[in-house]
mmCIF file of C-alpha atoms in Angstrom:
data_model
loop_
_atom_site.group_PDB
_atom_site.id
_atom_site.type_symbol
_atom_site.label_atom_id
_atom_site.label_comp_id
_atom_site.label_asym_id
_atom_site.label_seq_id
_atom_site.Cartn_x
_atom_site.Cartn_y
_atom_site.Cartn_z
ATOM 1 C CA UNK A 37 74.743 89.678 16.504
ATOM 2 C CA UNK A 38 76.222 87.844 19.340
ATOM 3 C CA UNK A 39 79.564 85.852 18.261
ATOM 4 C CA UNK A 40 78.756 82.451 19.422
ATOM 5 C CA UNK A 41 81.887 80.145 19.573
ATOM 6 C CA UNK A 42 83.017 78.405 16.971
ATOM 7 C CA UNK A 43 81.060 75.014 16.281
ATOM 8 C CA UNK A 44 83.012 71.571 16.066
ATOM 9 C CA UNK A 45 84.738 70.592 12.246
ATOM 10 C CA UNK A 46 83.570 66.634 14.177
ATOM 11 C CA UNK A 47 80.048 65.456 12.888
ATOM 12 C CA UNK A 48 78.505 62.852 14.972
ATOM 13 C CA UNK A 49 76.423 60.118 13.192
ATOM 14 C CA UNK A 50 72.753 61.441 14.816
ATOM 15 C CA UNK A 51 69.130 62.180 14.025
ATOM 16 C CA UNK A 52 67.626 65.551 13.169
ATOM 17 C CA UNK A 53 64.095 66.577 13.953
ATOM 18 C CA UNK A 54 61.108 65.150 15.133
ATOM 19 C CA UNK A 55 58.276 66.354 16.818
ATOM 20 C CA UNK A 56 55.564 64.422 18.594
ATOM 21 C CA UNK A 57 54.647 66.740 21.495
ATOM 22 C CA UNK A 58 51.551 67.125 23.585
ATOM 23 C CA UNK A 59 48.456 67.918 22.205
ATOM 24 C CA UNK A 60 49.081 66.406 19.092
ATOM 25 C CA UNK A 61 46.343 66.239 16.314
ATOM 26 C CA UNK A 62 45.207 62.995 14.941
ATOM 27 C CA UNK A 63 46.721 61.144 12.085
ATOM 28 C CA UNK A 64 45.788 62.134 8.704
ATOM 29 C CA UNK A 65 44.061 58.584 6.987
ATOM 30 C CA UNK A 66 46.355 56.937 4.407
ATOM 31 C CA UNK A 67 44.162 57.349 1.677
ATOM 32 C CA UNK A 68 45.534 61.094 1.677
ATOM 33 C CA UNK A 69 49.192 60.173 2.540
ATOM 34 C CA UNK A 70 51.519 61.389 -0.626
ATOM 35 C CA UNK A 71 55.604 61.485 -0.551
ATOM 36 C CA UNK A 72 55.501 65.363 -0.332
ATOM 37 C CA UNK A 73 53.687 65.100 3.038
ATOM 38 C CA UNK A 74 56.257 62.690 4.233
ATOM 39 C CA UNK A 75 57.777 65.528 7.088
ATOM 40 C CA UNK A 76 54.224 66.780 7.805
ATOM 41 C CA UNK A 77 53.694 62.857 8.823
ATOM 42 C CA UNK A 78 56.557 62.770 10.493
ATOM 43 C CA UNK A 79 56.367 65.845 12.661
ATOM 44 C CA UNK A 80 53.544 64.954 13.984
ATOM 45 C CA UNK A 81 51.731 66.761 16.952
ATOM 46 C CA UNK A 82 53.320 69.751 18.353
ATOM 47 C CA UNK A 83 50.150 71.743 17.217
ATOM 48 C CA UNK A 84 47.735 71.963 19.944
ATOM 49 C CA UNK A 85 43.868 71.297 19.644
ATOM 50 C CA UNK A 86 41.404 74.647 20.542
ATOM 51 C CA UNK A 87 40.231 72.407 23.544
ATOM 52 C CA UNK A 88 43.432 71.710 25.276
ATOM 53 C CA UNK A 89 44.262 75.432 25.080
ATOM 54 C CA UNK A 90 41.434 77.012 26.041
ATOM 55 C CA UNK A 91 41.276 74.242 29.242
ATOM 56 C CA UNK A 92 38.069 71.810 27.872
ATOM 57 C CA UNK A 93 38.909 67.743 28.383
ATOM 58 C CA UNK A 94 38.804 65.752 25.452
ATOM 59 C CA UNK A 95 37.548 61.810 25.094
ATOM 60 C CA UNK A 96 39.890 59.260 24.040
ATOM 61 C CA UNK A 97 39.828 58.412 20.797
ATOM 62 C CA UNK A 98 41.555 55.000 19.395
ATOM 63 C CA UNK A 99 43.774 54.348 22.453
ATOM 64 C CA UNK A 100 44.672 58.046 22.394
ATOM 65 C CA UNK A 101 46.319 58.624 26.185
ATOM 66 C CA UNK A 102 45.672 62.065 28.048
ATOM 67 C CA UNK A 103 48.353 63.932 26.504
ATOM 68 C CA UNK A 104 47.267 62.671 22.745
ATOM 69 C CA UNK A 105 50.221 60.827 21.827
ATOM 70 C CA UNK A 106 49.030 57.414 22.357
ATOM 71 C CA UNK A 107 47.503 57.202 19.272
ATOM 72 C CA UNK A 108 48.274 54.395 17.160
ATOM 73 C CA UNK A 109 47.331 53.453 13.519
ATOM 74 C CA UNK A 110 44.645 50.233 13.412
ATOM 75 C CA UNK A 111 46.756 47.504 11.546
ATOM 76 C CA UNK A 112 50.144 48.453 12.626
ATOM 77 C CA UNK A 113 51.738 45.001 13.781
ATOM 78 C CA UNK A 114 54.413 46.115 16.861
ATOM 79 C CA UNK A 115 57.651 44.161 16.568
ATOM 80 C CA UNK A 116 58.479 41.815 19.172
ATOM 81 C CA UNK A 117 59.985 43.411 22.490
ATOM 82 C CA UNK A 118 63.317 42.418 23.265
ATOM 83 C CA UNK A 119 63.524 39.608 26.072
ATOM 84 C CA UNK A 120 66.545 40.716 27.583
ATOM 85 C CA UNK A 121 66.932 40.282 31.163
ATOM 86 C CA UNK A 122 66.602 43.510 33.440
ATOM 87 C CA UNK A 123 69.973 43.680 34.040
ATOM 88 C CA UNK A 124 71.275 43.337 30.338
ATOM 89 C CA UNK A 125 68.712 46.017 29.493
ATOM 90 C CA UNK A 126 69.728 48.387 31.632
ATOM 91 C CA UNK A 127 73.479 47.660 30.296
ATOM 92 C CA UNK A 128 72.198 47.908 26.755
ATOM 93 C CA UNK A 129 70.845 51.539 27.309
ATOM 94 C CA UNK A 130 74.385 52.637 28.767
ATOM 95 C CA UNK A 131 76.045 51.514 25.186
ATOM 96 C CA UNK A 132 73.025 52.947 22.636
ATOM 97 C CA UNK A 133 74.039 55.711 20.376
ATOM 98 C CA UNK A 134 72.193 58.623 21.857
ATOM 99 C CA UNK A 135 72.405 62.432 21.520
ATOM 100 C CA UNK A 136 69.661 65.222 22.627
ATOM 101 C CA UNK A 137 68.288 66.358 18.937
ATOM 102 C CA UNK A 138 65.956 69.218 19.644
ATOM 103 C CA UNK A 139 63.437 70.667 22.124
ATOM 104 C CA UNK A 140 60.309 71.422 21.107
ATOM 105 C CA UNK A 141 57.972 74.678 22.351
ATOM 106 C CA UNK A 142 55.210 76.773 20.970
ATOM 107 C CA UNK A 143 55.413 80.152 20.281
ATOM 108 C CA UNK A 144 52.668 83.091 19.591
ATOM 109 C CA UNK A 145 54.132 85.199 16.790
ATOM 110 C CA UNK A 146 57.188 82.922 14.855
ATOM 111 C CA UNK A 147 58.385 85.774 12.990
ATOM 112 C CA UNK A 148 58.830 87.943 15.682
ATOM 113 C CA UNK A 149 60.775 84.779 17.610
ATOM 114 C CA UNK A 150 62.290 84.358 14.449
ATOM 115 C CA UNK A 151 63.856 87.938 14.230
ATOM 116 C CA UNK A 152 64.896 87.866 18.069
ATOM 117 C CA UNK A 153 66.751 84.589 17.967
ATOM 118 C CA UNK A 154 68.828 85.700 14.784
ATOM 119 C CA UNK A 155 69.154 88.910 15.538
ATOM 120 C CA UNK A 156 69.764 89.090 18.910
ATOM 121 C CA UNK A 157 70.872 85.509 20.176
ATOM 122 C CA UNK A 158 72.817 84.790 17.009
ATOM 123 C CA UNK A 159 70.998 81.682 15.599
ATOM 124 C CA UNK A 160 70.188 80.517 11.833
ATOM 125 C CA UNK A 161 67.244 80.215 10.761
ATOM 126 C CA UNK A 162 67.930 76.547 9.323
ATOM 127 C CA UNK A 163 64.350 75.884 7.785
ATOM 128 C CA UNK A 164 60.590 77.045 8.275
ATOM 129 C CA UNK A 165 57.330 74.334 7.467
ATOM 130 C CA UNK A 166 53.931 74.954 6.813
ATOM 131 C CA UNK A 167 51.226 72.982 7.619
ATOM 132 C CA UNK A 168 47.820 74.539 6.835
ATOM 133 C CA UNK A 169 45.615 71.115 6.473
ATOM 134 C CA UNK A 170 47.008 71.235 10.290
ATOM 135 C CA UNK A 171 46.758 74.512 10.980
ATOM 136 C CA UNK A 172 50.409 74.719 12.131
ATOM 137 C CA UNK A 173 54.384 76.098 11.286
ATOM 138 C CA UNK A 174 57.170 75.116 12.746
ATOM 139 C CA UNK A 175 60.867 76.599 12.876
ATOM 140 C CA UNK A 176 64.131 74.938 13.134
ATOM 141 C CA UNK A 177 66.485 77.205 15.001
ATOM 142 C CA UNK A 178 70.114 76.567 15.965
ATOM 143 C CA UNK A 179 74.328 77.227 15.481
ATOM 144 C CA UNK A 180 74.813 74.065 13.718
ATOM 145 C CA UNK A 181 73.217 71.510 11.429
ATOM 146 C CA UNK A 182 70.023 69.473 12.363
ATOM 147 C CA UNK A 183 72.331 66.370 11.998
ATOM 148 C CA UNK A 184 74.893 67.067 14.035
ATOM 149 C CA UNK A 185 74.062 69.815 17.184
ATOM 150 C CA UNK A 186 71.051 70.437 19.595
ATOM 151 C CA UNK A 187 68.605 72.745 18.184
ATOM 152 C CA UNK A 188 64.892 74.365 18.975
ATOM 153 C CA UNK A 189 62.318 73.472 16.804
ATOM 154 C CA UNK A 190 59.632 76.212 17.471
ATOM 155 C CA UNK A 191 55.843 75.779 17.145
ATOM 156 C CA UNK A 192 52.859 78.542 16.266
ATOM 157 C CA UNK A 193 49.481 77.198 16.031
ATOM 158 C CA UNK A 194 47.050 78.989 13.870
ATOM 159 C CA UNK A 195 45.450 81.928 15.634
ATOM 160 C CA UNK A 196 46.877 81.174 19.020
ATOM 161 C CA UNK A 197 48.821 83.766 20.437
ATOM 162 C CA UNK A 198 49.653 83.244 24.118
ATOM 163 C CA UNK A 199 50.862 80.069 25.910
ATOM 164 C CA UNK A 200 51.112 79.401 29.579
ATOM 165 C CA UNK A 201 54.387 78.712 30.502
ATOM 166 C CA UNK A 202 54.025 77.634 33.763
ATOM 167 C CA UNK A 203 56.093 77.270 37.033
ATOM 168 C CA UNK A 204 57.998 73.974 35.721
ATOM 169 C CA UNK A 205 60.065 75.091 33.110
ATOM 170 C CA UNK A 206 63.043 76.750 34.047
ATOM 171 C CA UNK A 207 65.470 77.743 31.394
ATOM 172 C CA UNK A 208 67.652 77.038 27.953
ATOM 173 C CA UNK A 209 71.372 78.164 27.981
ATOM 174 C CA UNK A 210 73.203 79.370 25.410
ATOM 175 C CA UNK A 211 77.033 79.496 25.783
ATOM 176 C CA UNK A 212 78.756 83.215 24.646
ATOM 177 C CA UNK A 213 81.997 84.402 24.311
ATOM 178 C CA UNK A 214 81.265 87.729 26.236
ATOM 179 C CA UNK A 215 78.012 87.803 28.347
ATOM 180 C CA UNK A 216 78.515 91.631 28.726
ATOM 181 C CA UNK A 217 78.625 92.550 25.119
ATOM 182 C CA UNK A 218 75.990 90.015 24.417
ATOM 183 C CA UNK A 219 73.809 91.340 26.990
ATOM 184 C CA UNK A 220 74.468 94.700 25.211
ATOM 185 C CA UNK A 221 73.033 93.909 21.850
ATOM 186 C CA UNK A 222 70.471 92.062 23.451
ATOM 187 C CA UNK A 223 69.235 95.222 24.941
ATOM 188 C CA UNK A 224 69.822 97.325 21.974
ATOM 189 C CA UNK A 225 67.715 95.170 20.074
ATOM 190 C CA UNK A 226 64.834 95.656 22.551
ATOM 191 C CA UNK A 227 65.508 92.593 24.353
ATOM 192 C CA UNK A 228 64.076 92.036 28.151
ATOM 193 C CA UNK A 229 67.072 91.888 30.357
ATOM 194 C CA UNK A 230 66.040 90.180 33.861
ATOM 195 C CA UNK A 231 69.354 89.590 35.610
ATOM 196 C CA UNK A 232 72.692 92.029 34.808
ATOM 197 C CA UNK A 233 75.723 90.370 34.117
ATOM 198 C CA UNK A 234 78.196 88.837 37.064
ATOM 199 C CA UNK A 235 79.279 86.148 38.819
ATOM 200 C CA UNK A 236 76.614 83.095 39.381
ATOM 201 C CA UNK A 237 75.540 83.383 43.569
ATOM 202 C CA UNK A 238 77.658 81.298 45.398
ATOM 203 C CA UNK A 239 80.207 80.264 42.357
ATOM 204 C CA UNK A 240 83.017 82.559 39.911
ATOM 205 C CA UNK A 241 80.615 82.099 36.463
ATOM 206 C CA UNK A 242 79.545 84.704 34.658
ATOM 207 C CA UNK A 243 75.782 84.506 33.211
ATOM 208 C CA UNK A 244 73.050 87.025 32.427
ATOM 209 C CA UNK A 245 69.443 86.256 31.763
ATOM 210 C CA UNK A 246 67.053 87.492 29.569
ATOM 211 C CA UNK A 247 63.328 86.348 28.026
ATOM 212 C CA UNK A 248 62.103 86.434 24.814
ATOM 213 C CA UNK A 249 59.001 87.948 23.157
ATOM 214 C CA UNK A 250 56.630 85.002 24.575
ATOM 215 C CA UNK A 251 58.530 84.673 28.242
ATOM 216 C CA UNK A 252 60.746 82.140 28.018
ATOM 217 C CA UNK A 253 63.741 82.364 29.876
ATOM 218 C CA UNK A 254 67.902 81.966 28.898
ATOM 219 C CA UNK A 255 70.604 82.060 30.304
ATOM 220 C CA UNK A 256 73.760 83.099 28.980
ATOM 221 C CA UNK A 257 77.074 81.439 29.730
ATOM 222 C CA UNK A 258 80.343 82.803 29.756
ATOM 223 C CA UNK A 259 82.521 79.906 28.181
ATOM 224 C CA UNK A 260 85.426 78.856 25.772
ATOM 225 C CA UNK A 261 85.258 77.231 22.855
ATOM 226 C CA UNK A 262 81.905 74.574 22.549
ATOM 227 C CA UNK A 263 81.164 72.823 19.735
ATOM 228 C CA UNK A 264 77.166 73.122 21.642
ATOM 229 C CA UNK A 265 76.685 76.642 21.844
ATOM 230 C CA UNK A 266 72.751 75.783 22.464
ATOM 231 C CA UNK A 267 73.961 73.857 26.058
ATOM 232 C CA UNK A 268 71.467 73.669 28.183
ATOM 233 C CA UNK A 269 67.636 72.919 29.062
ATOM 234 C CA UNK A 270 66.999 73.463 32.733
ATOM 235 C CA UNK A 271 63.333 72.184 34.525
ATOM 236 C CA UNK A 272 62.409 71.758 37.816
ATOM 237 C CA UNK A 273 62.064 68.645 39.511
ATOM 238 C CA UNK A 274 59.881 67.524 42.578
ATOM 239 C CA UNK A 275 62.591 64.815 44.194
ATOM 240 C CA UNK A 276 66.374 64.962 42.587
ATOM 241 C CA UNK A 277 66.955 61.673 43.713
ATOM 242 C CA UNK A 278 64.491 60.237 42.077
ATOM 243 C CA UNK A 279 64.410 62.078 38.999
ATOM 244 C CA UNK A 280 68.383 61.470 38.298
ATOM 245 C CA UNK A 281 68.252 57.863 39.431
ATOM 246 C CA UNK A 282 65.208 57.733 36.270
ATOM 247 C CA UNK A 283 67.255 59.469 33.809
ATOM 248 C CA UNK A 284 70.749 57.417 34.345
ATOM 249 C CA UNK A 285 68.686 54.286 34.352
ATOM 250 C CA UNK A 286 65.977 54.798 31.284
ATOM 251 C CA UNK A 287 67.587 57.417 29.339
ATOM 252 C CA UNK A 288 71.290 56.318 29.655
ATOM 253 C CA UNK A 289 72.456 59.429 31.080
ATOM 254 C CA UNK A 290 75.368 60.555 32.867
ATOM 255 C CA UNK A 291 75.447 62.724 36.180
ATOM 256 C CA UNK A 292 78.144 65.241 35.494
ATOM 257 C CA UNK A 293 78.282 67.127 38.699
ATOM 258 C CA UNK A 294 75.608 68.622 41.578
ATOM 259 C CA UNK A 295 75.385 71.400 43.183
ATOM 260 C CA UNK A 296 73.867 72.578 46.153
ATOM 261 C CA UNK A 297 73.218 75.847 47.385
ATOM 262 C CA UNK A 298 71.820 76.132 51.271
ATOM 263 C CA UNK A 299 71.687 79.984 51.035
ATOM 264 C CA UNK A 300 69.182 79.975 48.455
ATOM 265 C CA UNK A 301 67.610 76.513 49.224
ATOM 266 C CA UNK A 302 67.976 74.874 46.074
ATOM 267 C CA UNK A 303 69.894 71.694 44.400
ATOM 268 C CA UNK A 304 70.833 71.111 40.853
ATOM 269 C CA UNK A 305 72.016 68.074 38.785
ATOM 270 C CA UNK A 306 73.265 68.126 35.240
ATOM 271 C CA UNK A 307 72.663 65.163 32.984
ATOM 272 C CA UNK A 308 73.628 64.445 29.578
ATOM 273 C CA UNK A 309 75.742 62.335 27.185
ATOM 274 C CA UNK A 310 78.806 63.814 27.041
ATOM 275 C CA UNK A 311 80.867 66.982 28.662
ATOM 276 C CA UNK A 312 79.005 70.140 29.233
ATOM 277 C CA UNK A 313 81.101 72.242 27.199
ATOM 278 C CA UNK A 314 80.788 69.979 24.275
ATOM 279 C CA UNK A 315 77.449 68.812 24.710
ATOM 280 C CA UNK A 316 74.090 70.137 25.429
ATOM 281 C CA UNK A 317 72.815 68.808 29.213
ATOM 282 C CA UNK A 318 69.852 68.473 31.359
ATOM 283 C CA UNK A 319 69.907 70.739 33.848
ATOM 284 C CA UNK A 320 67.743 69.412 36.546
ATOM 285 C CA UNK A 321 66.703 71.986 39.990
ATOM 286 C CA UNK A 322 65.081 70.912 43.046
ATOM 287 C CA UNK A 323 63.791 73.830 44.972
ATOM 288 C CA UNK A 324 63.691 72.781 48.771
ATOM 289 C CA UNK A 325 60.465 71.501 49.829
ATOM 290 C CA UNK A 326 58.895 71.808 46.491
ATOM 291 C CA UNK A 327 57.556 68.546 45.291
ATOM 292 C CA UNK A 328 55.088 70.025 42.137
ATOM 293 C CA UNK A 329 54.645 71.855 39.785
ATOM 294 C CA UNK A 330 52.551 73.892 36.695
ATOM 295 C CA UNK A 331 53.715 72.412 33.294
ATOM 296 C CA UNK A 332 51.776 75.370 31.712
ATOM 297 C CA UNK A 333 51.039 74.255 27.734
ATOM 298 C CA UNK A 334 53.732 76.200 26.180
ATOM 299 C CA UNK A 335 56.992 74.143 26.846
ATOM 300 C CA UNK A 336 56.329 70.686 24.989
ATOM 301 C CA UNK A 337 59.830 68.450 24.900
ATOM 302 C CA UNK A 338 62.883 66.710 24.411
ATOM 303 C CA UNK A 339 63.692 64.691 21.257
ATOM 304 C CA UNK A 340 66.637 62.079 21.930
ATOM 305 C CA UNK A 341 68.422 59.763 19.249
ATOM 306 C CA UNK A 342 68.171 55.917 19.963
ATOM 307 C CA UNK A 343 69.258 52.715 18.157
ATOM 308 C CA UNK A 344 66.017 50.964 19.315
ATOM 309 C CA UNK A 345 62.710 52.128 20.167
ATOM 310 C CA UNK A 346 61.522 48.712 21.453
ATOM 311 C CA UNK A 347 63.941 48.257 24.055
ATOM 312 C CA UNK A 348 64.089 51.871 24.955
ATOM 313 C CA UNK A 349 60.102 51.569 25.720
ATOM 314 C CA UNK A 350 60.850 48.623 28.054
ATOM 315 C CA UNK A 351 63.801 50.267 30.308
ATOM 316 C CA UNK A 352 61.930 53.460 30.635
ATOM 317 C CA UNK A 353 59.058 51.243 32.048
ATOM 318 C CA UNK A 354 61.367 49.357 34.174
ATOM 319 C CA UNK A 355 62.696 52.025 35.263
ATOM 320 C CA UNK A 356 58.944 53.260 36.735
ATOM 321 C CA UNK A 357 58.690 55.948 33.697
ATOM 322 C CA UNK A 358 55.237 56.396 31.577
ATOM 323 C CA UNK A 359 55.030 55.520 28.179
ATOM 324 C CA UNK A 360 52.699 57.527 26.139
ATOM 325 C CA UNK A 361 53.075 56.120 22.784
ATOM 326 C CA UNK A 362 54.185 52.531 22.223
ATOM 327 C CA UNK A 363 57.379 52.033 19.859
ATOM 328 C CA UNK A 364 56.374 51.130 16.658
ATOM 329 C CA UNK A 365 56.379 53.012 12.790
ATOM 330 C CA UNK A 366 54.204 56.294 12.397
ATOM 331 C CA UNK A 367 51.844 55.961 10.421
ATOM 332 C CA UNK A 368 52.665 55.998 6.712
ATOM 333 C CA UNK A 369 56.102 56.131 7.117
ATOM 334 C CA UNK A 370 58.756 53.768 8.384
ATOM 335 C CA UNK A 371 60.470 55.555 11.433
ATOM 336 C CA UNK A 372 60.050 54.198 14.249
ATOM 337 C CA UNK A 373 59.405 56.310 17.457
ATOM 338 C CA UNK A 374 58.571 56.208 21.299
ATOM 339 C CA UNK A 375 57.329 58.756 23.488
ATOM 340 C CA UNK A 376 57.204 58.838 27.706
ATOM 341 C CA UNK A 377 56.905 60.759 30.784
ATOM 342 C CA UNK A 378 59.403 60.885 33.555
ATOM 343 C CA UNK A 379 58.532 60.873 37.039
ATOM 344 C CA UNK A 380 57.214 64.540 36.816
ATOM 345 C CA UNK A 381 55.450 64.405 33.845
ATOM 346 C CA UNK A 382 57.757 65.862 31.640
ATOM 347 C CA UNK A 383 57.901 64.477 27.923
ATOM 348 C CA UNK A 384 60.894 62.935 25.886
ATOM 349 C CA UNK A 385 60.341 61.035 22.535
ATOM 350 C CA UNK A 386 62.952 58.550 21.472
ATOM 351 C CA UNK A 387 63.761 58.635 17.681
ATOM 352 C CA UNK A 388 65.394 55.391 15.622
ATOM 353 C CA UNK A 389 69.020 56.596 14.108
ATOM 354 C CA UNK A 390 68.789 54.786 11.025
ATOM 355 C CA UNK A 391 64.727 55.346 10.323
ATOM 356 C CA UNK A 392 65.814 59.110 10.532
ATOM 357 C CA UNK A 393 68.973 58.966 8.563
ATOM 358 C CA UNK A 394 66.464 57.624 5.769
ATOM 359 C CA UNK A 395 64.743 60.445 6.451
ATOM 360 C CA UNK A 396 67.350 62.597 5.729
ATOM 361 C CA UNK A 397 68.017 60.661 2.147
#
């Protein structure tokens, strides 16, 4: 097993897991809600309908929006948005309590993902759902608690056992003590090794990468102590400027650093809410001259922690993003979520802290 650095003794106040991702199925009626389906409520969507796999277009159903997450309960009364001024908003969302929770991707075989990520990229397993009546299970995968680190929440649908991953999605990082010995066991294990260990091109630090059983990509960091060892999810980006002007303004972020490298025609940005060897960042590439590209349907999203949905909705709007599911309660429960696009198209939902801490009870 790869020895993955010690995690923090520090537990931040946070959220754990939801999942609202594209493609999501519709909302069971209330008349069959019960307390033990309260999670199966609340994780609602990552399972993707025959149609949208297989390429057919669906019709909108009750305000559903193109990537099925618009769809809201009849009889749900939104609270009233916030009337802050522009500029107080846009303050607000640099002082909300927010944290990356999880990222959310499907997956054709989830014990065979299962076994890889334990065995060979040293995670715990830290629970498994079923949801037949859905035709869906999900995995939560990480080095820490839901509560208090980044972790991946992993998706197989019912009979489908190959996702397109596209040309967007670039990688996750995980930081390692030694990226040579890891590398080793990775290998030993049967693991797909795409790039050797060594120095990074045109910089001192050492990374390997290697893909797991479906495709995706990860990179592995050489690094100190991290209380994140899960530290990084990297996608590609059609105009940098853009794109990290979006995420400082509507998601609160901070730019950490750039870098740009001429030789090989490409520019990165990393984002986040806190260092990047304490925290896990958005890692954000612009390839020169490349302004789109193929989302696939296999990567899904980012969940992020927020003390209020409402006036998260509105700065992400004034700040030119997409929202895809108005903030307001799910549907037989009280937590209160958001979901939007970001200039590209890619998908973040917005959780409430305290609705989820409730959750938790």
């Amino acid at each position: 097993m790869v020895r993955v650095i010690p995690m923090a003794s520090s537990i931040r106040p946070s959220l754990s897991s939801f999942r609202l991702s594209s493609g999501s199925r519709l909302v069971p009626s209330f008349s069959s809600y019960n307390p033990s389906r309260r999670l199966a409520l609340f994780h609602l969507g990552s399972a993707v309908p025959q149609s949208h796999i297989f390429g057919l277009k669906v019709p909108k159903l009750l305000g559903r929006d193109g990537d099925g997450t618009g769809l809201i309960a009849t009889g749900i009364v939104s609270q009233a948005s916030t009337t802050a001024s522009p500029e107080n908003l846009l303050e607000w969302v640099k002082q909300d309590k927010r944290r990356m929770l999880h990222v959310v991707y499907r997956v054709g075989d989830l014990d065979r993902t299962i076994k890889f990520y334990t065995e060979c990229l040293g995670m715990k397993l830290l629970r498994k759902r079923d949801i037949p009546e859905e035709r869906y299970t999900n995995a939560f995968l990480g080095y820490g608690p839901e509560d208090s680190h980044f972790v991946i929440e992993l998706t197989y649908n019912y009979g489908v056992e190959k996702y397109d991953i596209g040309t967007g999605f670039g990688h996750f990082g995980i930081a390692v003590e030694d990226v040579a010995k890891a590398v080793e066991l990775i290998r030993a294990k049967g693991g797909k090794i795409t790039r050797e260990p060594g120095p990074v091109k045109g910089g001192k630090s050492v990374i390997a990468f290697i893909e797991d059983p479906d495709g995706y990509k990860f990179e592995l960091l050489e690094r100190g102590p991290t209380p994140e060892p899960l530290c990084q999810v990297m996608l590609r980006v059609g105009d940098l400027k853009r794109s990290i002007e979006f995420y400082e303004k509507a998601f609160g972020m901070e730019l950490l650093r750039t870098r740009d490298n001429p030789e090989y025609k490409y520019t990165v940005a990393m984002l986040g809410y806190g260092p990047e060897d304490k925290s896990a960042v958005l890692e954000l590439t612009y390839n020169y001259g490349v302004t789109e590209y193929d989302k696939g349907n296999a990567y899904a999203q980012i969940a992020i922690g927020t003390d209020d949905v409402y006036k998260t909705a509105e700065a992400i709007k004034l700040a030119g993003g997409k929202i895809t599911r108005e903030p307001g309660p799910l549907p037989g429960i009280s937590t209160k979520i958001t979901a939007c696009l970001d200039p590209d198209g890619w998908k973040s939902v917005f959780v409430d802290n305290v609705d989820f801490l409730k959750e938790l009870e």
